[in-house]
PDB file of C-alpha atoms and ligand atoms in Angstrom:
ATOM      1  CA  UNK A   1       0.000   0.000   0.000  1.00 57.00           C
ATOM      2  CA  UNK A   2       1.202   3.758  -0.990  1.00 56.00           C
ATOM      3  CA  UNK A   3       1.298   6.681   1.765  1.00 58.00           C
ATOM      4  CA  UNK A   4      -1.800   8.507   1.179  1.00 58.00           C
ATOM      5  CA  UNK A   5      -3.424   5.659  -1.598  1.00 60.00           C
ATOM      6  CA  UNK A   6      -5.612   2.882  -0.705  1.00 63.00           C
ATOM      7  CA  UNK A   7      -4.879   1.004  -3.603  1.00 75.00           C
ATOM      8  CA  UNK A   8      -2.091  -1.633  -2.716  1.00 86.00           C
ATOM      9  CA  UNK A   9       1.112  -0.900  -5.179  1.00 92.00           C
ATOM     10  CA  UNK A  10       1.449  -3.527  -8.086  1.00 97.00           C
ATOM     11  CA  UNK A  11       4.756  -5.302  -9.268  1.00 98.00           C
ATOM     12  CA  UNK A  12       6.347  -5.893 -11.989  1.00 98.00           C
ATOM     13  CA  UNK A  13       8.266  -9.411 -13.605  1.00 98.00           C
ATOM     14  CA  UNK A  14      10.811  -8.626 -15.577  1.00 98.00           C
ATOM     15  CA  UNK A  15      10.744 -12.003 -17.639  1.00 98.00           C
ATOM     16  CA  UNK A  16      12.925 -13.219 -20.453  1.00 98.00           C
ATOM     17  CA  UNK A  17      11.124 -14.786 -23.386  1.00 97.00           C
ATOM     18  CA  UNK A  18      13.989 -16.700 -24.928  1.00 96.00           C
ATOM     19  CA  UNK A  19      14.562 -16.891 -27.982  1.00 94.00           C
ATOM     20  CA  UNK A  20      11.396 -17.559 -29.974  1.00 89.00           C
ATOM     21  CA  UNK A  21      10.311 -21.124 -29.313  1.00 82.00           C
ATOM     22  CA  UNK A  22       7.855 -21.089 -26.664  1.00 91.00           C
ATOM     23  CA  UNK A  23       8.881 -24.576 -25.523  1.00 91.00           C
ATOM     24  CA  UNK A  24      11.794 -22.850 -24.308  1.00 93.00           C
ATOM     25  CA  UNK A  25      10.473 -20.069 -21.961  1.00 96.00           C
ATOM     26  CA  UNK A  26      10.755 -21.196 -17.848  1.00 97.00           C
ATOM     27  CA  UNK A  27       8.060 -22.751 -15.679  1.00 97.00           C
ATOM     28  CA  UNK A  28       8.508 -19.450 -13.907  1.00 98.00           C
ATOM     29  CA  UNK A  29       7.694 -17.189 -17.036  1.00 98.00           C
ATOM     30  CA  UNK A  30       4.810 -19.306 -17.735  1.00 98.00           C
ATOM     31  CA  UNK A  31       3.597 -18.475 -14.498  1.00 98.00           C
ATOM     32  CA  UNK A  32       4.235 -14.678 -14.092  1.00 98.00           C
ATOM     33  CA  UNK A  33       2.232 -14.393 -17.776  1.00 98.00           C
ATOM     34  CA  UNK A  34      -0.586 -16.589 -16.018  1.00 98.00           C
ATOM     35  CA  UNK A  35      -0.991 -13.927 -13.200  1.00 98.00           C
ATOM     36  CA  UNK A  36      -0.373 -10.674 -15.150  1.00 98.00           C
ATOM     37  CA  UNK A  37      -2.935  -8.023 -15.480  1.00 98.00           C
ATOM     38  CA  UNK A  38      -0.585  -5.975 -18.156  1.00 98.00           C
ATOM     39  CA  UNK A  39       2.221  -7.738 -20.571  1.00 98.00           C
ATOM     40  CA  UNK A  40       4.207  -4.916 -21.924  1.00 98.00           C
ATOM     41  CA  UNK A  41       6.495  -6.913 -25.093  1.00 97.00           C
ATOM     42  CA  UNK A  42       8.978  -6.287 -27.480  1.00 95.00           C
ATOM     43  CA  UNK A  43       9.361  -6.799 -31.045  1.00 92.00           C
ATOM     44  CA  UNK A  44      10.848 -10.131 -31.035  1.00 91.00           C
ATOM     45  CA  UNK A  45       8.732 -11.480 -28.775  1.00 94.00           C
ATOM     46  CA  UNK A  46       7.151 -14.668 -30.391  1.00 90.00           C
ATOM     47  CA  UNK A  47       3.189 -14.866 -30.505  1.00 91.00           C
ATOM     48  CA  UNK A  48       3.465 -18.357 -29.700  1.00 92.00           C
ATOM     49  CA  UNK A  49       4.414 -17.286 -26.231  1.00 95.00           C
ATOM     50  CA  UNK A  50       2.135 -14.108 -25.363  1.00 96.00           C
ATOM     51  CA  UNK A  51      -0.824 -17.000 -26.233  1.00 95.00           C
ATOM     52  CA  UNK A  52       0.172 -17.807 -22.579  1.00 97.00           C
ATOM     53  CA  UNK A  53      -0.785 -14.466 -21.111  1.00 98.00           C
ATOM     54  CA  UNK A  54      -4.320 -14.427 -19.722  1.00 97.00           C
ATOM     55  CA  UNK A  55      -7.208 -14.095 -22.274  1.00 97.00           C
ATOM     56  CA  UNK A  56      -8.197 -10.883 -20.346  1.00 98.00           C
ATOM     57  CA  UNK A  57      -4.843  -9.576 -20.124  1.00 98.00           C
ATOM     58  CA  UNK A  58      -4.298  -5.734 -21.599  1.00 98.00           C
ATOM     59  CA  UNK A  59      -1.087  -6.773 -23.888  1.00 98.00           C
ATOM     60  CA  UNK A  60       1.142  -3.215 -24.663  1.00 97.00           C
ATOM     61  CA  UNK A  61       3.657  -3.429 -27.452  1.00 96.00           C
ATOM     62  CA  UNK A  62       6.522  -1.825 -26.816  1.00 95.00           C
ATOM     63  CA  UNK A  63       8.937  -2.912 -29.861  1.00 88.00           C
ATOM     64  CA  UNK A  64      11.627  -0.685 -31.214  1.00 76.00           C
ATOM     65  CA  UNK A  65      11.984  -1.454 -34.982  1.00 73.00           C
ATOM     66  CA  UNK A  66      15.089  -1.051 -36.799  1.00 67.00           C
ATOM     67  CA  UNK A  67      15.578   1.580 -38.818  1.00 67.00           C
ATOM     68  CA  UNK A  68      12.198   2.562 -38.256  1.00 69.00           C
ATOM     69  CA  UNK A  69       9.336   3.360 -35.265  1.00 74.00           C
ATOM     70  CA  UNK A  70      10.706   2.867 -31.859  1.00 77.00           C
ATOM     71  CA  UNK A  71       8.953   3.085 -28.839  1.00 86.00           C
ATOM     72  CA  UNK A  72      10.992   5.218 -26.562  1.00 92.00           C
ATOM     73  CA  UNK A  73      12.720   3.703 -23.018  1.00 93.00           C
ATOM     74  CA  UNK A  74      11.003   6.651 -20.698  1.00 95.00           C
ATOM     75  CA  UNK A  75       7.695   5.624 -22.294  1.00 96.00           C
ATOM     76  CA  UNK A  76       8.236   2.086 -21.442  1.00 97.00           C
ATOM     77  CA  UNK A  77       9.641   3.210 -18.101  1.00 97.00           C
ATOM     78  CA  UNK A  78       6.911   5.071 -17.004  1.00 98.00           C
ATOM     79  CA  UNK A  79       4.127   2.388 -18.686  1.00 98.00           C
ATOM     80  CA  UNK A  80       5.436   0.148 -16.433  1.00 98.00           C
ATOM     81  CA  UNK A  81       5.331   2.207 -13.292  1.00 98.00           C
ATOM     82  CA  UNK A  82       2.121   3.721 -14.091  1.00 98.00           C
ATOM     83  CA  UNK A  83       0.518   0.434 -14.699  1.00 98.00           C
ATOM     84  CA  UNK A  84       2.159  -1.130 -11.101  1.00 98.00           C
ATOM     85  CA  UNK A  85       0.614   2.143  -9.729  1.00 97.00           C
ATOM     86  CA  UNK A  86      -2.727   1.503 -10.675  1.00 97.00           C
ATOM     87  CA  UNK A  87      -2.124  -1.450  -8.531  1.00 98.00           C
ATOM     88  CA  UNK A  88      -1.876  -3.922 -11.510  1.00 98.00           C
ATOM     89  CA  UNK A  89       0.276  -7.486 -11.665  1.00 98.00           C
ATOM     90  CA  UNK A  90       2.817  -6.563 -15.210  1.00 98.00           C
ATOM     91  CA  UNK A  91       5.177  -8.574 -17.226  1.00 98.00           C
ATOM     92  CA  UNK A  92       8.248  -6.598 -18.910  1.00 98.00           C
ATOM     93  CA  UNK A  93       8.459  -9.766 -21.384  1.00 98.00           C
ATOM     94  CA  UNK A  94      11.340  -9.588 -23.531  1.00 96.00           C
ATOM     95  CA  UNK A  95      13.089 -11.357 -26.285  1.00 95.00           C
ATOM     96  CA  UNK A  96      16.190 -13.969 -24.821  1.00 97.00           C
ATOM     97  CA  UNK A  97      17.536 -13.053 -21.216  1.00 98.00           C
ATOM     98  CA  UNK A  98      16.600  -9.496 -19.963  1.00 97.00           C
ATOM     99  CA  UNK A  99      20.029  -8.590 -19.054  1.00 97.00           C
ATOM    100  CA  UNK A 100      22.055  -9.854 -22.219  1.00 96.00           C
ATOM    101  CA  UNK A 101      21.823  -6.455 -24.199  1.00 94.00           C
ATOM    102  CA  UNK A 102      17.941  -6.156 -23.108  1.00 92.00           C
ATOM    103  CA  UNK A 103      18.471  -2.897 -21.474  1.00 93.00           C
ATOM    104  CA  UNK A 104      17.376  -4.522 -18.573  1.00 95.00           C
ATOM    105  CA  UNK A 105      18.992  -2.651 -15.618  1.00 95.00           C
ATOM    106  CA  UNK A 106      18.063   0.499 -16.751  1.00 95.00           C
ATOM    107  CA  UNK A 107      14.406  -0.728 -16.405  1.00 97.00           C
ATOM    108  CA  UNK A 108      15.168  -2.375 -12.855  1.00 97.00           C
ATOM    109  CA  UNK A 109      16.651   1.051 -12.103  1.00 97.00           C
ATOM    110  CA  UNK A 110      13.675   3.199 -13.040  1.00 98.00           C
ATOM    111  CA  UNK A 111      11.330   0.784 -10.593  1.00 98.00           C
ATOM    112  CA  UNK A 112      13.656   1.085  -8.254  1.00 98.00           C
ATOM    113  CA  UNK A 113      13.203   4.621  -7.994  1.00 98.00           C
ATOM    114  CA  UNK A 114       9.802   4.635  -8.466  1.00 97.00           C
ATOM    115  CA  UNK A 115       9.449   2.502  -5.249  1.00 97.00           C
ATOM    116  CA  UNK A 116       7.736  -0.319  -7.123  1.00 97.00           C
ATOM    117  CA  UNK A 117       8.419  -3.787  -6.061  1.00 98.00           C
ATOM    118  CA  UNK A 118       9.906  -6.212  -9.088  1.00 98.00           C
ATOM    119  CA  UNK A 119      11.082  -9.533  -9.826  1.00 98.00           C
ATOM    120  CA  UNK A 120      13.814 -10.952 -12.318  1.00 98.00           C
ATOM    121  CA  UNK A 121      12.825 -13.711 -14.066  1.00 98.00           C
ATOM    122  CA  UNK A 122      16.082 -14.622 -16.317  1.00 98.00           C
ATOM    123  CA  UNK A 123      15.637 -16.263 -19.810  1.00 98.00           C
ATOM    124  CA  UNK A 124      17.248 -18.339 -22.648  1.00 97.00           C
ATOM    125  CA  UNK A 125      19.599 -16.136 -24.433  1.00 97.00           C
ATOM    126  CA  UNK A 126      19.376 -16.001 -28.307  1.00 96.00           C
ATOM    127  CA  UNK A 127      23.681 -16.068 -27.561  1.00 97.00           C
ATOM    128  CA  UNK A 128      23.680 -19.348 -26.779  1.00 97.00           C
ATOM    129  CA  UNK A 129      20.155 -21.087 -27.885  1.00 96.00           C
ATOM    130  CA  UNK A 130      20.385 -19.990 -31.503  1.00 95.00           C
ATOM    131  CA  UNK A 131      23.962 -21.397 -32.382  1.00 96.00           C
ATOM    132  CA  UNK A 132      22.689 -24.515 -30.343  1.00 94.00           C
ATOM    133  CA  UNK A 133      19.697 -25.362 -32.461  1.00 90.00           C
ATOM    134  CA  UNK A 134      21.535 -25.469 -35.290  1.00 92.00           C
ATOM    135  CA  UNK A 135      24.245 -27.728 -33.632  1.00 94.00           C
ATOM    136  CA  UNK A 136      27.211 -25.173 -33.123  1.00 96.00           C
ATOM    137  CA  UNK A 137      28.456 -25.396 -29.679  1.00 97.00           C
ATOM    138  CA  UNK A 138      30.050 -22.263 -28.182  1.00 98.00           C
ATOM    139  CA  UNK A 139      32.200 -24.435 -26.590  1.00 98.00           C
ATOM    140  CA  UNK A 140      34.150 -28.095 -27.248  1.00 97.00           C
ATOM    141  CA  UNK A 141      37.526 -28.528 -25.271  1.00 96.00           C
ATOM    142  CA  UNK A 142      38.751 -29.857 -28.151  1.00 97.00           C
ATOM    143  CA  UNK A 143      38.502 -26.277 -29.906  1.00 94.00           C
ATOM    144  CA  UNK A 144      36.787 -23.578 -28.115  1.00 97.00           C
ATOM    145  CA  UNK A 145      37.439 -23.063 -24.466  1.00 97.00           C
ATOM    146  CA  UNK A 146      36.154 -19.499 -24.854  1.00 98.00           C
ATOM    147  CA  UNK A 147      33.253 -17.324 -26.252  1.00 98.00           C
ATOM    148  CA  UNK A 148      32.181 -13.337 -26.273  1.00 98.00           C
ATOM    149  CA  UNK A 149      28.987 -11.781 -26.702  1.00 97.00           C
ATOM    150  CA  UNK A 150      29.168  -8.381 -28.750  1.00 96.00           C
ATOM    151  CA  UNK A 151      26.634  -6.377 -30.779  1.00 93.00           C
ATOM    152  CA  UNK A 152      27.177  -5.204 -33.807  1.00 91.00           C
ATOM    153  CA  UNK A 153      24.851  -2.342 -33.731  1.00 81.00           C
ATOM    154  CA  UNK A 154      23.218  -0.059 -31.137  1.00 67.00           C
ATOM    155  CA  UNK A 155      19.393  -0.137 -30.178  1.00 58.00           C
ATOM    156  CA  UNK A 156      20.098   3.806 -29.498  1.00 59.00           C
ATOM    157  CA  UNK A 157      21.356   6.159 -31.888  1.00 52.00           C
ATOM    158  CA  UNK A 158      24.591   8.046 -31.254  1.00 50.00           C
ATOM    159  CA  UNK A 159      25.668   5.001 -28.595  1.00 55.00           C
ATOM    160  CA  UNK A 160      28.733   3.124 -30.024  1.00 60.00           C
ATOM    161  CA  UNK A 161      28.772  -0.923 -30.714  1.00 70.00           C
ATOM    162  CA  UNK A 162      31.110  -3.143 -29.749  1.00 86.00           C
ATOM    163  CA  UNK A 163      34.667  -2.968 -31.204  1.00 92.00           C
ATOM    164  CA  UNK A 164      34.526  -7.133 -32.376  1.00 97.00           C
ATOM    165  CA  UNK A 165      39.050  -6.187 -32.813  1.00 97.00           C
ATOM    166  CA  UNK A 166      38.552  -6.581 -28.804  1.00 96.00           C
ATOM    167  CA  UNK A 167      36.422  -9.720 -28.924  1.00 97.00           C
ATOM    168  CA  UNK A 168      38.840 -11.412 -31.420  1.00 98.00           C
ATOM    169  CA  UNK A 169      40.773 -13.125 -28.318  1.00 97.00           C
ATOM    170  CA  UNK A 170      38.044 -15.133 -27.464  1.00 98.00           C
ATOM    171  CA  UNK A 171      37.734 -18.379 -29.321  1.00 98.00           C
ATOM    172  CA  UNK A 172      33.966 -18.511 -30.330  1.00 98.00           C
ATOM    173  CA  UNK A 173      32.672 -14.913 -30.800  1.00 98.00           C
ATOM    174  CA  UNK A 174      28.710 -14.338 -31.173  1.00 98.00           C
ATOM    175  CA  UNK A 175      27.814 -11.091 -32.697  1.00 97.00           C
ATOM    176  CA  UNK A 176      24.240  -9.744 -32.252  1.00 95.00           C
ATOM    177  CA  UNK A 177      22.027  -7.144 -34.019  1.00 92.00           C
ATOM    178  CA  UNK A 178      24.852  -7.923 -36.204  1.00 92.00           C
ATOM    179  CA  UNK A 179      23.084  -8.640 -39.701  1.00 88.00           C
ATOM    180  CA  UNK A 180      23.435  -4.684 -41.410  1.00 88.00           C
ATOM    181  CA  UNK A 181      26.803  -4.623 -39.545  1.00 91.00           C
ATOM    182  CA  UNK A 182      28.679  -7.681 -41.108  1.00 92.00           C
ATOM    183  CA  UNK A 183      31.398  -6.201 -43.142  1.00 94.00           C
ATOM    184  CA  UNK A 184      32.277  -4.081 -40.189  1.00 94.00           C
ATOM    185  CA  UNK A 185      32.723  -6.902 -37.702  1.00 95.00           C
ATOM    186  CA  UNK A 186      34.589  -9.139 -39.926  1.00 96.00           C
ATOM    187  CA  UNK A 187      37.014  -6.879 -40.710  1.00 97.00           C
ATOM    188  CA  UNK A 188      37.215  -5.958 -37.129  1.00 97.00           C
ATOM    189  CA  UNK A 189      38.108  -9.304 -35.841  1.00 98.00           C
ATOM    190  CA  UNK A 190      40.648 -10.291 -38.551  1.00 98.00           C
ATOM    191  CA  UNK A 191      42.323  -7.003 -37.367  1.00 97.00           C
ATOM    192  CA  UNK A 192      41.913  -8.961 -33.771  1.00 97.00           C
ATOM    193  CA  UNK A 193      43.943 -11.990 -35.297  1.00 97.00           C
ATOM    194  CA  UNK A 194      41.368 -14.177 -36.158  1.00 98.00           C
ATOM    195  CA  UNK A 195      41.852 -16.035 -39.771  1.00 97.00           C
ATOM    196  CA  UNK A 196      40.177 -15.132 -43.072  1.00 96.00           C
ATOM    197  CA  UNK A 197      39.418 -19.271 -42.700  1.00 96.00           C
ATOM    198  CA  UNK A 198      37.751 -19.475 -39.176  1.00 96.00           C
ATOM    199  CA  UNK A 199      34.489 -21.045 -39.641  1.00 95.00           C
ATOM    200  CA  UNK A 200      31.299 -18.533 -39.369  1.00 95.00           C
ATOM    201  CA  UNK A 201      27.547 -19.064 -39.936  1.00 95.00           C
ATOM    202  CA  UNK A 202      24.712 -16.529 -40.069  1.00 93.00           C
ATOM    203  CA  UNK A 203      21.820 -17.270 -37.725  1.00 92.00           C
ATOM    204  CA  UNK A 204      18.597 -14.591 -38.754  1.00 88.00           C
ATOM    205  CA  UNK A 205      15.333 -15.701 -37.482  1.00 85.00           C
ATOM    206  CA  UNK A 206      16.766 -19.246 -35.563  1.00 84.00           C
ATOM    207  CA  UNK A 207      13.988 -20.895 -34.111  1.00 74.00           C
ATOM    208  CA  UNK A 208      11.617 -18.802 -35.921  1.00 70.00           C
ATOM    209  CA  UNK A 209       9.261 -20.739 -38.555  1.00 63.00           C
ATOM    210  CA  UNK A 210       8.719 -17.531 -40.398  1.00 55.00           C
ATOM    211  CA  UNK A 211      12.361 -16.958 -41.282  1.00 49.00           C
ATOM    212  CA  UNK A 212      15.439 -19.660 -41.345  1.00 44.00           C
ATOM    213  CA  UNK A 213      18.973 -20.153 -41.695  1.00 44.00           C
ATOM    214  CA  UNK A 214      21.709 -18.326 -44.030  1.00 44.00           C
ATOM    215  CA  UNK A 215      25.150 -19.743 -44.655  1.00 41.00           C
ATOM    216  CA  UNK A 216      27.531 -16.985 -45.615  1.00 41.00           C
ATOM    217  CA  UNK A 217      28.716 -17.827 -49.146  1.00 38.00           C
TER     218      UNK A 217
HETATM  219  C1  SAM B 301      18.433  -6.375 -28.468  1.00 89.76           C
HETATM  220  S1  SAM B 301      19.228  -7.926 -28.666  1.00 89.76           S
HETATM  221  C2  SAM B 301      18.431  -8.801 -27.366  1.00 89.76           C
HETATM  222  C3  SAM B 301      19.093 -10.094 -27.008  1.00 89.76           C
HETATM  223  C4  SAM B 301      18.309 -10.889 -25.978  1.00 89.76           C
HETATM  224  N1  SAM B 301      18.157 -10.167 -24.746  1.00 89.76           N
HETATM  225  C5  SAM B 301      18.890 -12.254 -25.728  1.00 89.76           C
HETATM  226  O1  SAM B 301      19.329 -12.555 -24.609  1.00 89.76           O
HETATM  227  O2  SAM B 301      18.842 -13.078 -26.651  1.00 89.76           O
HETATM  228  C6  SAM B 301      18.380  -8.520 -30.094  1.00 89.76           C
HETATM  229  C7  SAM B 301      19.272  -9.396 -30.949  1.00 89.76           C
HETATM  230  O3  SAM B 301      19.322 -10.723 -30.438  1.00 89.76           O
HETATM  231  C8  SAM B 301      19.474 -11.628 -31.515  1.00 89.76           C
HETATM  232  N2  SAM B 301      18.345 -12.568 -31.539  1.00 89.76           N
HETATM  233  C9  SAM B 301      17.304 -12.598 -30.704  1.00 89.76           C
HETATM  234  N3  SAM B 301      16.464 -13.621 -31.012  1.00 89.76           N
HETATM  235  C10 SAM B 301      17.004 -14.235 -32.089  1.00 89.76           C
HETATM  236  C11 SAM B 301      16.622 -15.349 -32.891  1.00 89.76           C
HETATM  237  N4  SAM B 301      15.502 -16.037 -32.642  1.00 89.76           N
HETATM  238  N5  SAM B 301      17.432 -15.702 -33.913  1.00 89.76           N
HETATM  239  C12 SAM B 301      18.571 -15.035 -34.174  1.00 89.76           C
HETATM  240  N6  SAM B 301      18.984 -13.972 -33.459  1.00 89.76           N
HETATM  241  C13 SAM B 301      18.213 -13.584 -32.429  1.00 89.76           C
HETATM  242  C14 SAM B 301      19.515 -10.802 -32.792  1.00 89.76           C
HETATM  243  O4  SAM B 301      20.882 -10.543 -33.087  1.00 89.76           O
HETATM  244  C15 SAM B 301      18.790  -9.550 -32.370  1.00 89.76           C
HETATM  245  O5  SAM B 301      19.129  -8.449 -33.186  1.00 89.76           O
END
C-alpha cells in the first residue's frame, strides 16, 4: 500500500522470453504471464508465447523497430510504473535473457526509484540457444574453451557498438544485431587476429518458422 493511496502498489516481472520457441520459456515465465494483469512486449517477442498471457490480459507493445518506429525507453519506463501504480500485476516480457543487451537494468533502475516492487525472471539467451539449435556449440575442449557476446549495432542512436578487434581473443565470438553490420565486424576481428578461414555461420530468425537459416557464401 502507498502513503496517502488505498490502492495496494502492483509489481512488476521482468521475464525473459527466450529466444522464440515457446517450448523454451521457464516454468517461472509461464507463471508470471498466467498472473499478469498488463504484458508490456517487445518486437521479437514470439506470438506463440504471449498465447500464454491471460485471455483478459491488456497486452502493450513496446517494440523498437530497426531503422524505423521505436517506442521510446522513458515511455516504457513510465508504462510500467504507471501500470504497477494503478495497482496492476505486469510482465516486462522480452526477447532472450533481460540482461544480455535487453536494457534490462536500466528498467530495474527506473522501478527502483519509483518505489515499485519487481522480480527478475532470467531467460534463454538467443547467444547461446540460436547457435545450439543449429548444432554449433560455443564451446568443445577440443577447440573452443572461450566465447564473447558483442553487438554489432546499437538499439540507441549516437551510442557506439562493440569494437569485435577486442572480442577477437576469445575463441567462439557471437555477434548480435549484427546482420546490417557484417562487413564491419569481420574486418574488425581479422584485425583482432582471427583467420580469413575461421568457420562462421549466419543465424537470422533461428527458431523462428517464419524466417530460417543463411550460410555466408
Ligand atoms: C536487443 S538484442 C536482445 C538479445 C536478448 N536479450 C537475448 O538474450 O537473446 C536482439 C538481438 O538478439 C538476436 N536474436 C534474438 N532472437 C534471435 C533469434 N531467434 N534468432 C537469431 N537472433 C536472435 C539478434 O541478433 C537480435 O538483433
Amino acid at each position: 500500500m502507498r502513503k496517502g493511496s488505498r490502492k495496494p502498489l502492483g509489481f512488476v516481472w521482468l521475464v525473459g522470453a527466450g529466444p522464440g520457441d515457446a517450448s523454451l520459456l521457464t516454468l517461472k515465465a509461464k507463471e508470471c504471464l498466467k498472473r499478469a494483469d498488463v504484458v508490456i512486449y517487445d518486437r521479437l517477442v514470439a506470438p506463440s508465447v504471449l498465447s500464454f498471457a491471460r485471455p483478459d490480459a491488456e497486452l502493450i507493445y513496446a517494440g523498437k523497430e530497426p531503422g524505423g518506429e521505436k517506442t521510446s525507453q522513458a515511455w516504457i519506463n513510465e508504462t510500467m510504473v504507471a501500470k504497477a501504480r494503478e495497482g496492476k500485476k505486469v510482465v516486462r516480457l522480452k526477447n532472450g535473457d533481460p540482461f544480455v543487451f535487453g536494457r534490462g537494468a536500466e528498467e530495474l533502475e527506473a522501478l527502483a526509484e519509483a518505489g515499485v516492487p519487481f522480480e527478475i525472471v532470467p531467460g534463454v539467451s538467443s547467444a547461446f540457444a540460436v547457435p545450439a539449435y543449429a548444432g554449433i556449440p560455443l564451446t568443445d575442449r577440443r577447440f573452443a574453451s572461450s566465447f564473447a557476446v558483442g553487438v554489432g549495432k546499437s538499439a540507441e542512436e549516437g551510442n557506439d557498438s562493440v569494437d569485435f578487434c577486442k572480442l577477437a581473443q576469445a575463441d567462439t565470438v557471437v555477434a548480435l544485431m549484427a546482420v546490417g553490420e557484417l562487413e564491419k565486424v569481420i574486418a574488425q576481428l581479422m584485425e583482432g587476429g582471427k583467420s580469413p578461414k575461421t568457420p562462421a555461420a549466419l543465424i537470422e530468425w533461428g527458431q523462428r518458422r517464419n524466417k530460417g537459416l543463411r550460410l555466408p557464401s
